[in-house]
Amino acid sequence: MSDAVTRPLRPARNWALIIGAVTAVTLMTWWSGRGIRFSLTELACNLPGGRRLLVESWPPEFSFFPRLLAPLLETLQIAVVGTVIGGILAVPVAVLAARNLTPGFLVWFVDRNFMNILRTLPDLFWAMLFAAAVGFGPIAGALALTVFTVAVISKLWSESLEAIDMGVPEAVRASGGSWLQMLQFGAIPQALPHYVSYALYAFELNVRASMILGLVGAGGIGMVLETQRSTFEYPRVTLIVLSVLVIVLIIEQVSESIRRRLI
Amino acid sequence: MIREAAIRFEGARVVYPNGAVGLASVDLSIAPGEFVVVVGSSGAGKSTLLRAVNGLTPLSAGSVAVQGQPVPRSEGRALRRLRAQVGMIFQDFRITRRLTVMTNVLVGRVAHVPAWRAMLNLWPAADREIAFRALERVGITDKAWVRAGDLSGGQQQRVGIARALAQEPAIILADEPVASLDPVTTHQIMRDLVRINQELGITTVVNLHFLDLARRYGQRIVGLRNGEVVYDGRAESVTQEDFRHIYGRDPDAGDVLDGQAAR
């Protein structure tokens, strides 16, 4: 094998970059830890407090469960309404924000920034806003989750849309198709599995979020959680957390199996 | 009586935004019902020539007219109406793999049915009939309800041809239609194109890389080099010398499908 071509040498690793990055992350963590006065000794001293809370919370008060059924159902209903309406509204928002599909720069620019604003403001903010607007209760929660869903799906899906093959959309245009027909027959079918996947993901997030939303009075199981927590009914709190956990796990399993079938 | 040319280029020039010249200055007239094969090395402007006909690539100067009507330079209703009369077939098929063969073929009808019907997938019976006839013509009627992505390469290209036929076009443009197919399928697809040209009298312009295919299937051969027409003549009279002129070098085994130098 003496006449084999010279094999190229393996390029040297960029040690300076590796060491620099590790050092930077270490320093940043140390600095932040000091900033929040994180101390292992204090943590160890306070552990019994946490243990006491856990002991007081166990066992869960199962007899309380019948009173959870209605709020749990309401939580699911809030999540369904928010996901479906938000999922529909997210379609135009995502399409206009995809560089390859948007009809013009100005539309793209405005829509991009609209999306960024939606995403930057937390769901709790929207819940408080809508609670003030339409009153405390599940409607406010559903509206907040609608906005949250638009923010989640439009961001993720516009990126999937940007990654599609533009050959088919061009072929639709070459047959005399309009912009909408180009979307319907050329662009969207390619990214449809992603859309379903993100919508299911948004639904999972929404079931979880509706627990938090109750804290600001936006309906659902979260409102029960808040009342029981503030009156130190920890065994009931445990039951609430467990029941939400079970629901979320079930939804995750179902949506995972749907997603697998799509791909 | 002078018959209107199916396609007429006059001083057609295309300069891409990066400064590359697609077409230098092309004068070319194609009569109704002709079967023209365009040859030239890659980058000679073959694709640009075809894409100028349906306005996918707008001209920078000069004009191109389809059946006497100038091709509009910007997107809009007028251009869509013109594209409806011009079917296009692509090297990479450009069909939506996730949709059925039938839906892909019906895309050829988008410019002929009311927008709301296409949107809701409520295609008129007459248009479904046209789509079925297009499938019959390329011999894949039995695949109508199969997902397009499940077909073989040759069958997928037939879906592309059926989509073009469903437009009931006056002109078919085929941009390297056999470049991704094996030799056997290549000859089948070329025979399909010739048969459609003869049976329906549709003016056909095909870009080909292989010289033997050009000579075997073309009636008229147009040679492009650096964006200019450097050869235009009957297929049976084209010589080795002509090919040398078109390619700027001696044709070799890579320029013929059957792997032997053109004689």
Coordinates of N, CA and C in Angstrom, one line a residue, chain B residues 38-253:
Chain B
V38 N -34.2 21.0 -26.4 CA -33.1 22.1 -26.2 C -31.9 21.4 -25.6
V39 N -30.8 21.5 -26.2 CA -29.6 20.9 -25.6 C -28.5 22.0 -25.3
G40 N -27.6 21.6 -24.5 CA -26.5 22.5 -24.1 C -25.9 22.1 -22.8
S41 N -24.6 22.5 -22.5 CA -24.0 22.0 -21.3 C -24.7 22.7 -20.1
S42 N -24.4 22.3 -18.9 CA -25.1 22.9 -17.8 C -24.7 24.3 -17.6
G43 N -25.6 25.2 -17.3 CA -25.3 26.6 -17.3 C -25.5 27.3 -18.6
A44 N -25.9 26.6 -19.6 CA -26.0 27.2 -20.9 C -27.3 28.1 -21.1
G45 N -28.2 27.9 -20.1 CA -29.4 28.7 -20.1 C -30.7 27.9 -20.5
K46 N -30.6 26.5 -20.5 CA -31.7 25.7 -20.9 C -32.9 26.0 -20.0
S47 N -32.7 25.8 -18.7 CA -33.8 26.0 -17.7 C -34.3 27.4 -17.8
T48 N -33.4 28.4 -17.9 CA -33.8 29.8 -17.9 C -34.8 30.0 -19.1
L49 N -34.4 29.4 -20.2 CA -35.3 29.5 -21.4 C -36.7 29.0 -21.2
L50 N -36.8 27.8 -20.6 CA -38.1 27.3 -20.3 C -38.9 28.1 -19.2
R51 N -38.2 28.5 -18.2 CA -38.8 29.3 -17.1 C -39.2 30.7 -17.5
A52 N -38.6 31.2 -18.6 CA -39.1 32.5 -19.1 C -40.5 32.4 -19.7
V53 N -40.8 31.2 -20.3 CA -42.0 31.0 -21.0 C -43.2 31.1 -20.1
N54 N -43.1 30.6 -18.9 CA -44.3 30.7 -17.9 C -44.0 31.7 -16.8
G55 N -43.0 32.6 -17.0 CA -42.8 33.7 -16.1 C -42.2 33.3 -14.8
L56 N -41.7 32.1 -14.6 CA -41.1 31.7 -13.3 C -39.8 32.5 -13.2
T57 N -39.2 32.7 -14.3 CA -38.0 33.6 -14.3 C -38.3 34.8 -15.2
P58 N -38.5 36.0 -14.7 CA -38.9 37.1 -15.6 C -37.7 37.6 -16.4
L59 N -38.0 38.1 -17.6 CA -37.0 38.6 -18.5 C -36.5 39.9 -17.9
S60 N -35.2 40.2 -18.2 CA -34.6 41.5 -17.9 C -34.8 42.5 -19.0
A61 N -34.8 41.9 -20.3 CA -35.0 42.8 -21.4 C -35.6 41.9 -22.5
G62 N -36.1 42.5 -23.6 CA -36.7 41.8 -24.7 C -38.1 41.3 -24.3
S63 N -38.6 40.3 -25.1 CA -39.9 39.9 -24.8 C -40.1 38.4 -25.1
V64 N -41.1 37.8 -24.5 CA -41.5 36.4 -24.9 C -43.0 36.4 -24.9
A65 N -43.5 35.8 -25.9 CA -45.0 35.8 -26.1 C -45.4 34.3 -26.2
V66 N -46.5 34.0 -25.6 CA -47.2 32.7 -25.7 C -48.5 32.9 -26.5
Q67 N -48.6 32.2 -27.6 CA -49.7 32.4 -28.5 C -50.1 33.8 -28.7
G68 N -49.1 34.6 -29.0 CA -49.3 36.0 -29.3 C -49.4 36.9 -28.1
Q69 N -49.6 36.4 -26.9 CA -49.8 37.2 -25.7 C -48.4 37.4 -25.0
P70 N -48.0 38.6 -24.7 CA -46.7 38.8 -24.0 C -46.8 38.2 -22.6
V71 N -45.7 37.6 -22.1 CA -45.7 37.0 -20.8 C -45.5 38.2 -19.8
P72 N -46.5 38.4 -18.8 CA -46.3 39.5 -17.9 C -45.0 39.3 -17.0
R73 N -44.4 40.4 -16.6 CA -43.1 40.2 -15.8 C -43.4 40.1 -14.3
S74 N -44.6 40.4 -13.9 CA -44.8 40.3 -12.4 C -46.0 39.4 -12.2
E75 N -46.0 38.9 -10.9 CA -47.1 37.9 -10.5 C -48.4 38.6 -10.6
G76 N -49.5 37.9 -10.8 CA -50.8 38.5 -10.8 C -51.7 37.7 -11.6
R77 N -52.9 38.1 -11.7 CA -54.0 37.4 -12.4 C -53.6 37.1 -13.9
A78 N -53.0 38.1 -14.6 CA -52.7 37.9 -16.0 C -51.7 36.8 -16.2
L79 N -50.7 36.8 -15.3 CA -49.7 35.7 -15.4 C -50.2 34.4 -15.0
R80 N -51.1 34.3 -14.0 CA -51.7 33.0 -13.7 C -52.6 32.5 -14.8
R81 N -53.3 33.4 -15.5 CA -54.1 32.9 -16.6 C -53.2 32.4 -17.7
L82 N -52.1 33.0 -18.0 CA -51.2 32.5 -19.0 C -50.6 31.1 -18.6
R83 N -50.2 31.0 -17.3 CA -49.6 29.8 -16.8 C -50.6 28.6 -16.9
A84 N -51.9 28.9 -16.8 CA -52.9 27.9 -16.9 C -52.8 27.1 -18.2
Q85 N -52.3 27.8 -19.3 CA -52.2 27.2 -20.6 C -50.9 26.5 -20.8
V86 N -50.0 26.6 -19.8 CA -48.6 26.1 -20.0 C -48.3 25.0 -18.9
G87 N -48.2 23.8 -19.3 CA -47.9 22.8 -18.3 C -46.4 22.6 -18.1
M88 N -45.9 22.3 -16.9 CA -44.5 22.2 -16.8 C -44.2 20.9 -16.0
I89 N -43.1 20.2 -16.5 CA -42.6 19.0 -15.9 C -41.2 19.2 -15.5
F90 N -40.9 18.7 -14.3 CA -39.6 19.0 -13.7 C -38.7 17.8 -13.5
Q91 N -37.4 18.0 -13.4 CA -36.5 16.9 -13.2 C -36.8 16.2 -11.9
D92 N -37.1 16.9 -10.8 CA -37.3 16.3 -9.5 C -38.8 16.1 -9.3
F93 N -39.6 16.0 -10.3 CA -41.1 15.6 -10.3 C -41.9 16.7 -9.6
R94 N -41.5 17.2 -8.4 CA -42.2 18.3 -7.8 C -43.7 18.0 -7.6
I95 N -44.0 16.8 -7.0 CA -45.3 16.4 -6.6 C -45.3 16.3 -5.1
T96 N -46.5 16.5 -4.5 CA -46.6 16.5 -3.0 C -46.7 15.0 -2.6
R97 N -45.6 14.5 -2.0 CA -45.6 13.1 -1.7 C -46.6 12.6 -0.7
R98 N -47.1 13.5 0.2 CA -48.0 13.1 1.2 C -49.4 13.0 0.7
L99 N -49.7 13.7 -0.5 CA -51.1 13.7 -1.0 C -51.3 12.6 -2.0
T100 N -52.5 12.3 -2.3 CA -52.8 11.2 -3.2 C -52.4 11.6 -4.7
V101 N -52.3 10.7 -5.5 CA -52.0 10.9 -6.9 C -53.1 11.8 -7.5
M102 N -54.3 11.5 -7.2 CA -55.5 12.3 -7.7 C -55.4 13.7 -7.3
T103 N -55.1 14.0 -6.0 CA -55.0 15.4 -5.6 C -53.8 16.1 -6.4
N104 N -52.7 15.4 -6.5 CA -51.6 16.0 -7.2 C -52.0 16.4 -8.7
V105 N -52.8 15.5 -9.3 CA -53.2 15.8 -10.7 C -54.2 16.9 -10.7
L106 N -55.1 16.9 -9.7 CA -56.1 18.0 -9.7 C -55.4 19.4 -9.5
V107 N -54.2 19.4 -9.0 CA -53.5 20.7 -8.9 C -53.4 21.4 -10.3
G108 N -53.4 20.5 -11.3 CA -53.4 21.0 -12.7 C -54.6 21.8 -13.0
R109 N -55.7 21.6 -12.2 CA -57.0 22.3 -12.5 C -57.2 23.6 -11.6
V110 N -56.2 23.9 -10.8 CA -56.4 25.0 -9.8 C -56.8 26.3 -10.5
A111 N -56.3 26.5 -11.7 CA -56.6 27.8 -12.4 C -57.9 27.8 -13.1
H112 N -58.5 26.6 -13.2 CA -59.7 26.4 -14.0 C -61.0 26.3 -13.1
V113 N -60.9 26.2 -11.8 CA -62.1 26.0 -11.0 C -62.1 27.2 -10.1
P114 N -63.4 27.5 -9.6 CA -63.5 28.6 -8.6 C -62.6 28.3 -7.4
A115 N -62.0 29.4 -6.8 CA -61.0 29.3 -5.8 C -61.6 28.5 -4.6
W116 N -62.8 28.8 -4.2 CA -63.4 28.2 -3.0 C -63.5 26.7 -3.2
R117 N -63.8 26.2 -4.4 CA -63.9 24.8 -4.6 C -62.6 24.1 -4.4
A118 N -61.5 24.7 -5.0 CA -60.2 24.1 -4.8 C -59.8 24.1 -3.3
M119 N -60.2 25.2 -2.6 CA -59.8 25.3 -1.2 C -60.5 24.2 -0.4
L120 N -61.8 23.9 -0.7 CA -62.5 22.9 0.1 C -62.4 21.5 -0.5
N121 N -61.5 21.4 -1.5 CA -61.4 20.1 -2.2 C -62.7 19.6 -2.8
L122 N -63.6 20.5 -3.2 CA -64.8 20.1 -3.8 C -64.7 20.3 -5.3
W123 N -63.9 19.4 -6.0 CA -63.6 19.6 -7.4 C -64.9 19.2 -8.2
P124 N -65.2 20.0 -9.2 CA -66.4 19.6 -10.0 C -66.1 18.3 -10.7
A125 N -67.2 17.6 -11.0 CA -67.1 16.2 -11.6 C -66.4 16.3 -12.9
A126 N -66.6 17.4 -13.7 CA -65.9 17.5 -15.0 C -64.4 17.6 -14.8
D127 N -64.0 18.3 -13.8 CA -62.5 18.4 -13.6 C -61.9 17.0 -13.1
R128 N -62.7 16.3 -12.3 CA -62.2 15.0 -11.9 C -62.1 14.1 -13.1
E129 N -63.0 14.2 -14.0 CA -63.0 13.4 -15.2 C -61.7 13.8 -16.0
I130 N -61.4 15.1 -16.1 CA -60.2 15.5 -16.9 C -59.0 14.9 -16.2
A131 N -59.0 14.9 -14.9 CA -57.8 14.3 -14.1 C -57.7 12.8 -14.4
F132 N -58.8 12.1 -14.4 CA -58.8 10.7 -14.6 C -58.3 10.4 -16.1
R133 N -58.8 11.2 -17.0 CA -58.3 11.0 -18.4 C -56.8 11.2 -18.5
A134 N -56.3 12.2 -17.8 CA -54.9 12.5 -17.8 C -54.1 11.3 -17.2
L135 N -54.6 10.7 -16.2 CA -54.0 9.5 -15.6 C -54.0 8.3 -16.6
E136 N -55.1 8.2 -17.3 CA -55.3 7.1 -18.3 C -54.2 7.3 -19.4
R137 N -54.0 8.5 -19.8 CA -53.0 8.8 -20.9 C -51.6 8.4 -20.5
V138 N -51.3 8.4 -19.2 CA -49.9 8.0 -18.8 C -49.9 6.6 -18.2
G139 N -51.1 6.0 -18.2 CA -51.2 4.6 -17.8 C -51.0 4.3 -16.3
I140 N -51.5 5.2 -15.4 CA -51.4 4.9 -14.0 C -52.7 5.2 -13.3
T141 N -53.8 4.9 -14.1 CA -55.2 5.1 -13.5 C -55.3 4.3 -12.2
D142 N -54.8 3.1 -12.1 CA -55.0 2.3 -10.9 C -54.3 2.9 -9.7
K143 N -53.4 3.9 -9.9 CA -52.7 4.5 -8.7 C -53.4 5.7 -8.2
A144 N -54.6 6.0 -8.8 CA -55.3 7.3 -8.5 C -55.3 7.7 -7.0
W145 N -55.6 6.6 -6.1 CA -55.8 7.0 -4.7 C -54.7 6.6 -3.8
V146 N -53.5 6.3 -4.5 CA -52.3 5.9 -3.7 C -51.6 7.2 -3.4
R147 N -50.9 7.2 -2.2 CA -50.1 8.3 -1.8 C -48.9 8.5 -2.8
A148 N -48.8 9.7 -3.4 CA -47.8 9.9 -4.5 C -46.4 9.5 -4.1
G149 N -46.1 9.7 -2.8 CA -44.7 9.3 -2.4 C -44.4 7.8 -2.4
D150 N -45.5 7.0 -2.5 CA -45.3 5.5 -2.4 C -45.0 5.0 -3.8
L151 N -45.0 5.8 -4.9 CA -44.8 5.4 -6.2 C -43.3 5.3 -6.5
S152 N -42.9 4.6 -7.6 CA -41.5 4.6 -8.1 C -41.2 5.9 -8.8
G153 N -40.0 6.1 -9.1 CA -39.6 7.4 -9.7 C -40.3 7.6 -11.0
G154 N -40.3 6.5 -11.9 CA -41.0 6.7 -13.2 C -42.4 7.0 -13.0
Q155 N -43.1 6.4 -12.1 CA -44.5 6.6 -11.8 C -44.7 8.0 -11.3
Q156 N -43.8 8.5 -10.4 CA -44.0 9.9 -9.9 C -43.8 10.9 -11.1
Q157 N -42.9 10.6 -12.0 CA -42.8 11.5 -13.1 C -44.1 11.5 -14.0
R158 N -44.7 10.3 -14.0 CA -46.0 10.2 -14.8 C -47.1 11.1 -14.1
V159 N -47.0 11.1 -12.8 CA -48.0 12.0 -12.0 C -47.7 13.4 -12.4
G160 N -46.4 13.8 -12.5 CA -46.1 15.1 -13.0 C -46.6 15.4 -14.4
I161 N -46.5 14.4 -15.3 CA -47.0 14.6 -16.6 C -48.5 14.7 -16.6
A162 N -49.1 13.9 -15.8 CA -50.6 13.9 -15.7 C -51.1 15.3 -15.2
R163 N -50.4 15.8 -14.2 CA -50.7 17.1 -13.7 C -50.7 18.2 -14.8
A164 N -49.6 18.1 -15.6 CA -49.5 19.0 -16.7 C -50.6 18.8 -17.7
L165 N -50.9 17.6 -18.0 CA -52.0 17.3 -19.0 C -53.4 17.8 -18.5
A166 N -53.6 17.7 -17.1 CA -54.8 18.1 -16.6 C -55.1 19.5 -16.8
Q167 N -54.1 20.3 -17.0 CA -54.3 21.7 -17.3 C -54.9 21.9 -18.7
E168 N -54.9 20.8 -19.5 CA -55.3 20.9 -20.9 C -54.5 22.0 -21.6
P169 N -53.2 21.9 -21.5 CA -52.4 23.1 -21.9 C -52.2 23.1 -23.4
A170 N -51.8 24.3 -23.9 CA -51.4 24.5 -25.3 C -49.9 24.1 -25.4
I171 N -49.2 24.3 -24.3 CA -47.7 24.0 -24.4 C -47.3 23.2 -23.2
I172 N -46.4 22.3 -23.4 CA -45.8 21.6 -22.3 C -44.3 21.9 -22.3
L173 N -43.8 22.3 -21.1 CA -42.4 22.5 -20.9 C -41.8 21.4 -20.0
A174 N -40.8 20.7 -20.5 CA -40.2 19.7 -19.6 C -38.8 20.0 -19.4
D175 N -38.4 20.3 -18.1 CA -37.1 20.7 -17.7 C -36.3 19.5 -17.3
E176 N -35.5 18.9 -18.1 CA -34.7 17.7 -17.8 C -35.6 16.6 -17.2
P177 N -36.6 16.2 -17.9 CA -37.6 15.3 -17.2 C -37.1 13.9 -16.9
V178 N -36.0 13.5 -17.5 CA -35.6 12.1 -17.3 C -34.2 12.1 -16.6
A179 N -33.7 13.2 -16.1 CA -32.4 13.2 -15.5 C -32.3 12.4 -14.2
S180 N -33.5 12.2 -13.5 CA -33.3 11.4 -12.3 C -33.9 10.0 -12.5
L181 N -34.0 9.5 -13.7 CA -34.5 8.2 -14.0 C -33.5 7.2 -14.6
D182 N -33.8 5.9 -14.4 CA -32.9 4.9 -15.0 C -33.2 4.9 -16.5
P183 N -32.2 4.3 -17.3 CA -32.3 4.3 -18.8 C -33.7 3.7 -19.3
V184 N -34.2 2.6 -18.7 CA -35.4 2.0 -19.2 C -36.6 3.0 -19.1
T185 N -36.7 3.5 -17.8 CA -37.8 4.4 -17.5 C -37.6 5.7 -18.4
T186 N -36.4 6.1 -18.6 CA -36.1 7.3 -19.4 C -36.8 7.2 -20.8
H187 N -36.6 6.0 -21.4 CA -37.1 5.8 -22.8 C -38.7 5.8 -22.7
Q188 N -39.2 5.2 -21.6 CA -40.7 5.2 -21.5 C -41.2 6.6 -21.4
I189 N -40.6 7.4 -20.6 CA -41.1 8.7 -20.3 C -41.0 9.6 -21.6
M190 N -39.8 9.4 -22.3 CA -39.7 10.1 -23.6 C -40.7 9.7 -24.6
R191 N -41.0 8.4 -24.7 CA -42.0 8.0 -25.6 C -43.4 8.5 -25.2
D192 N -43.7 8.6 -23.9 CA -44.9 9.2 -23.5 C -45.0 10.6 -24.0
L193 N -44.0 11.4 -23.8 CA -44.0 12.8 -24.2 C -44.2 13.0 -25.7
V194 N -43.5 12.1 -26.5 CA -43.7 12.2 -27.9 C -45.1 11.8 -28.3
R195 N -45.6 10.7 -27.7 CA -47.0 10.3 -28.0 C -48.0 11.4 -27.7
I196 N -47.9 12.0 -26.5 CA -48.8 13.1 -26.1 C -48.7 14.2 -27.1
N197 N -47.5 14.5 -27.6 CA -47.3 15.6 -28.6 C -48.1 15.3 -29.9
Q198 N -47.9 14.0 -30.3 CA -48.5 13.6 -31.5 C -50.1 13.5 -31.4
E199 N -50.5 12.9 -30.3 CA -52.0 12.6 -30.2 C -52.8 13.9 -29.9
L200 N -52.2 14.7 -29.1 CA -53.0 15.9 -28.7 C -52.5 17.2 -29.3
G201 N -51.4 17.1 -30.0 CA -50.9 18.3 -30.7 C -50.4 19.4 -29.8
I202 N -50.0 19.0 -28.6 CA -49.5 20.0 -27.6 C -48.1 20.4 -28.0
T203 N -47.8 21.6 -28.2 CA -46.5 22.1 -28.4 C -45.6 21.7 -27.2
T204 N -44.4 21.0 -27.5 CA -43.6 20.5 -26.4 C -42.2 21.0 -26.5
V205 N -41.7 21.5 -25.4 CA -40.3 21.9 -25.4 C -39.6 21.1 -24.3
V206 N -38.6 20.3 -24.6 CA -37.9 19.5 -23.6 C -36.5 19.8 -23.5
N207 N -36.0 20.1 -22.3 CA -34.5 20.2 -22.1 C -34.0 18.9 -21.9
L208 N -32.9 18.6 -22.6 CA -32.2 17.3 -22.4 C -30.7 17.5 -22.3
H209 N -30.1 16.6 -21.5 CA -28.7 16.6 -21.4 C -28.1 15.7 -22.4
F210 N -28.8 14.5 -22.6 CA -28.2 13.5 -23.5 C -28.4 13.7 -24.9
L211 N -27.3 13.7 -25.7 CA -27.4 13.9 -27.1 C -28.2 12.9 -27.9
D212 N -28.0 11.6 -27.5 CA -28.6 10.5 -28.3 C -30.1 10.6 -28.1
L213 N -30.6 11.0 -26.9 CA -32.0 11.2 -26.6 C -32.6 12.3 -27.5
A214 N -31.8 13.4 -27.5 CA -32.2 14.6 -28.3 C -32.4 14.2 -29.7
R215 N -31.4 13.4 -30.3 CA -31.5 13.1 -31.7 C -32.6 12.1 -32.0
R216 N -32.8 11.2 -31.0 CA -33.8 10.1 -31.2 C -35.2 10.6 -31.1
Y217 N -35.5 11.5 -30.1 CA -36.9 11.9 -29.9 C -37.3 13.3 -30.4
G218 N -36.3 14.2 -30.6 CA -36.6 15.5 -31.1 C -37.0 15.6 -32.5
Q219 N -37.9 16.5 -32.9 CA -38.1 16.8 -34.3 C -37.1 17.9 -34.7
R220 N -37.0 18.9 -33.8 CA -36.1 20.0 -34.0 C -35.2 20.2 -32.8
I221 N -34.0 20.5 -33.0 CA -33.0 20.6 -31.9 C -32.6 22.1 -31.9
V222 N -32.6 22.6 -30.7 CA -32.1 24.0 -30.4 C -30.9 23.8 -29.5
G223 N -29.8 24.4 -29.9 CA -28.6 24.3 -29.1 C -28.3 25.6 -28.4
L224 N -28.1 25.6 -27.1 CA -27.8 26.8 -26.4 C -26.3 26.7 -25.9
R225 N -25.7 27.9 -25.9 CA -24.3 28.0 -25.4 C -24.2 29.4 -24.8
N226 N -23.8 29.5 -23.6 CA -23.7 30.8 -22.9 C -24.9 31.7 -23.1
G227 N -26.1 31.1 -23.0 CA -27.3 31.9 -23.1 C -27.7 32.4 -24.5
E228 N -27.0 31.8 -25.5 CA -27.4 32.1 -26.9 C -27.7 30.9 -27.7
V229 N -28.6 31.1 -28.7 CA -28.9 30.0 -29.6 C -27.8 29.9 -30.6
V230 N -27.1 28.7 -30.5 CA -26.0 28.5 -31.5 C -26.3 27.4 -32.5
Y231 N -27.4 26.8 -32.3 CA -27.8 25.8 -33.3 C -29.3 25.7 -33.3
D232 N -29.9 25.5 -34.5 CA -31.3 25.4 -34.6 C -31.6 24.6 -35.9
G233 N -32.0 23.4 -35.8 CA -32.2 22.6 -37.0 C -32.9 21.3 -36.8
R234 N -33.1 20.6 -37.9 CA -33.9 19.3 -37.8 C -33.0 18.3 -37.0
A235 N -33.7 17.5 -36.2 CA -32.9 16.5 -35.4 C -32.2 15.5 -36.3
E236 N -32.8 15.1 -37.4 CA -32.1 14.1 -38.2 C -30.8 14.6 -38.9
S237 N -30.7 15.9 -39.1 CA -29.6 16.5 -39.8 C -28.5 17.0 -38.9
V238 N -28.7 16.8 -37.5 CA -27.6 17.4 -36.6 C -26.4 16.5 -36.7
T239 N -25.2 17.1 -36.7 CA -24.0 16.3 -36.9 C -23.1 16.4 -35.6
Q240 N -22.1 15.6 -35.6 CA -21.2 15.6 -34.5 C -20.5 17.0 -34.4
E241 N -20.3 17.5 -35.5 CA -19.6 18.9 -35.6 C -20.6 19.9 -34.9
D242 N -21.9 19.8 -35.1 CA -22.8 20.7 -34.5 C -22.8 20.6 -33.0
F243 N -22.7 19.3 -32.5 CA -22.7 19.1 -31.0 C -21.4 19.7 -30.5
R244 N -20.3 19.5 -31.2 CA -19.0 20.1 -30.8 C -19.2 21.6 -30.6
H245 N -19.9 22.2 -31.5 CA -20.1 23.6 -31.5 C -20.9 24.0 -30.3
I246 N -22.0 23.3 -30.1 CA -22.9 23.6 -29.0 C -22.2 23.5 -27.6
Y247 N -21.4 22.4 -27.5 CA -20.8 22.1 -26.2 C -19.5 22.8 -26.0
G248 N -18.9 23.3 -27.1 CA -17.6 23.9 -27.0 C -16.5 22.9 -26.8
R249 N -16.8 21.6 -27.0 CA -15.8 20.5 -26.8 C -16.3 19.3 -27.5
D250 N -15.5 18.2 -27.5 CA -16.0 17.0 -28.1 C -16.9 16.3 -27.2
P251 N -18.1 15.9 -27.7 CA -19.0 15.1 -26.8 C -18.3 13.8 -26.4
D252 N -18.5 13.4 -25.2 CA -17.9 12.1 -24.7 C -19.0 11.2 -24.2
A253 N -18.5 10.1 -23.6 CA -19.5 9.1 -23.1 C -20.5 9.6 -22.1

